[in-house]
């Protein structure tokens, strides 16, 4: 019987010297997939139904060597009386429930409750690798809450908004430095600090984090220049190899008309370990090639919109998912902002040629977004299916991103806002899409980050009253649900505000990092408005 060696050494790699860290990481990373997540033992546990949530097992801590556990499993599973559940519980420690003893004080207001939650959701720096899936980070950080026991990339920007306005800027800077550490150690920011997230990133908000916390402090801003550049290199990796014969490489796509834009992607072709049962079942039921559907599912997870009709060919069914064939509006708008900020740092250094180079990249991307991702008939920005050479025809809050980064011409922005008001605005805020599919990033659900992006889009183009109305609608819904449940939720039903949100692969989570951050930052805007009136 072949023994398993070297499982989960990747987190140790993050703490050793420079030089070949990334190459070493990639080797250790492959061990994780070859020698644990792809074993029959792992598959048997995840399909057994022992854990209702597939994420529970991948967050468990082994009580002894994984190699010995797996070898003992293979030796024991055929023996009469063997019980898989008992075996798992004997050999693994269940993940701790965050804030299990925290009791909401229902006599206080929502903002005070959020203030009380910050220390509950804060994790101290990780001093050492614990032989589980968690990748240690050198500074403290805030987790979303619920089943999400680790830091998440794009969530953290919206959490930082609230930390800054709560007087916790030092904690926000610690989180920013954790992300810089990850970029320096492995070349990119993973979905979250878990081994099973190492095939993908998430929407690139690192430049926004730097901009939020460094602002006009040039010295502090320039401290992160090298990390901004590494972030850009990660997303553009393979762009120099694109050609007519090979127009797609990793996260970059070259269109027939010559424009180079980005897509979401994941390097692996296996079920997501944290959603193994769901992915495996879908692949079994689907007519698509197994490896292809796993790629599309993983790319959808990188988008942060996991899952949405944005990624479904028929706009309804998960077995038509084709994420890697889509050029998304949001991703490319965020990368425009990244390129612009890199140009800004070079300009501050007096490096004119380098600044102009990134300004040109940003300008080309802006023009491509306004050309390729604009649907004139619909009057909005829309994801583009580069395989079938057509827009996806899905109306979603992704349309707001070009307004968020201020690259939409005024006439286009006006049409987008009109469509947002007509199709996406509901009593509680802006719904994610107009399609009701049962997926959590579809109608009737809404999410805090997209309310912030919608609000800023209104403000950026002079629709101040609409922006304030959105803030008040969203906060009123947050407060209503808090009064009824004592909780801040991951997502909300903005269409029928008497109901809670639903859909997706897991139960509705509370906590909740980015909801808290956006609520604090939005309330600060209202407070500033009132203070200005008083003067």
Short mmCIF file of N, CA and C in Angstrom, two decimals, residues 2 11 16 24-25 30 50 130 188 196 203 208 223 229 231 258 303 335 354 376 392 401 408 468 509:
data_model
loop_
_atom_site.label_atom_id
_atom_site.label_comp_id
_atom_site.label_asym_id
_atom_site.label_seq_id
_atom_site.Cartn_x
_atom_site.Cartn_y
_atom_site.Cartn_z
N UNK A 2 0.65 2.14 -0.95
CA UNK A 2 1.50 3.32 -1.09
C UNK A 2 1.19 4.34 -0.01
N UNK A 11 1.57 25.50 3.55
CA UNK A 11 1.54 26.67 4.41
C UNK A 11 2.92 26.95 4.99
N UNK A 16 9.02 30.47 4.57
CA UNK A 16 10.45 30.35 4.35
C UNK A 16 10.92 31.42 3.39
N UNK A 24 8.28 26.41 -5.06
CA UNK A 24 8.12 25.44 -3.99
C UNK A 24 6.67 25.33 -3.59
N UNK A 25 6.01 26.47 -3.54
CA UNK A 25 4.59 26.46 -3.18
C UNK A 25 3.80 25.63 -4.17
N UNK A 30 0.44 21.01 -5.37
CA UNK A 30 0.01 19.86 -6.14
C UNK A 30 -0.13 18.62 -5.25
N UNK A 50 -22.05 12.49 6.08
CA UNK A 50 -21.69 12.68 7.49
C UNK A 50 -21.86 14.14 7.88
N UNK A 130 -1.14 24.64 11.56
CA UNK A 130 -1.74 23.68 12.48
C UNK A 130 -2.05 22.32 11.85
N UNK A 188 -0.13 35.76 -5.77
CA UNK A 188 -1.50 36.24 -5.97
C UNK A 188 -2.25 36.14 -4.64
N UNK A 196 -7.51 24.76 0.08
CA UNK A 196 -8.42 24.36 -1.00
C UNK A 196 -8.84 25.52 -1.89
N UNK A 203 -12.55 38.67 -7.21
CA UNK A 203 -12.50 39.98 -7.85
C UNK A 203 -11.40 40.87 -7.27
N UNK A 208 -8.20 48.88 -4.60
CA UNK A 208 -9.18 49.67 -3.86
C UNK A 208 -8.83 49.72 -2.38
N UNK A 223 4.51 52.14 -0.94
CA UNK A 223 4.90 50.92 -0.23
C UNK A 223 4.27 49.69 -0.87
N UNK A 229 1.76 45.64 -8.77
CA UNK A 229 2.33 45.11 -10.01
C UNK A 229 2.22 43.60 -10.07
N UNK A 231 -0.02 41.79 -8.56
CA UNK A 231 -1.44 41.50 -8.77
C UNK A 231 -1.78 41.59 -10.26
N UNK A 258 -8.85 42.18 -31.83
CA UNK A 258 -7.55 42.55 -31.28
C UNK A 258 -7.53 42.93 -29.82
N UNK A 303 -15.34 34.37 -9.34
CA UNK A 303 -16.08 35.61 -9.60
C UNK A 303 -16.69 36.21 -8.34
N UNK A 335 -9.91 45.72 -13.14
CA UNK A 335 -8.53 45.71 -13.64
C UNK A 335 -8.15 47.05 -14.28
N UNK A 354 7.01 54.53 -17.72
CA UNK A 354 6.26 53.45 -17.10
C UNK A 354 4.83 53.89 -16.78
N UNK A 376 -25.90 47.91 -26.99
CA UNK A 376 -26.65 49.11 -27.39
C UNK A 376 -28.16 48.86 -27.33
N UNK A 392 -24.45 37.99 -23.16
CA UNK A 392 -25.19 36.94 -22.48
C UNK A 392 -26.67 37.26 -22.29
N UNK A 401 -20.50 48.51 -12.63
CA UNK A 401 -19.06 48.61 -12.41
C UNK A 401 -18.36 49.67 -13.26
N UNK A 408 -17.59 55.13 -17.75
CA UNK A 408 -18.76 55.19 -18.61
C UNK A 408 -18.97 56.62 -19.10
N UNK A 468 -28.70 58.45 -2.05
CA UNK A 468 -29.18 58.54 -0.67
C UNK A 468 -30.40 57.65 -0.46
N UNK A 509 -26.22 32.59 6.11
CA UNK A 509 -25.21 32.84 7.13
C UNK A 509 -25.40 34.21 7.77
#
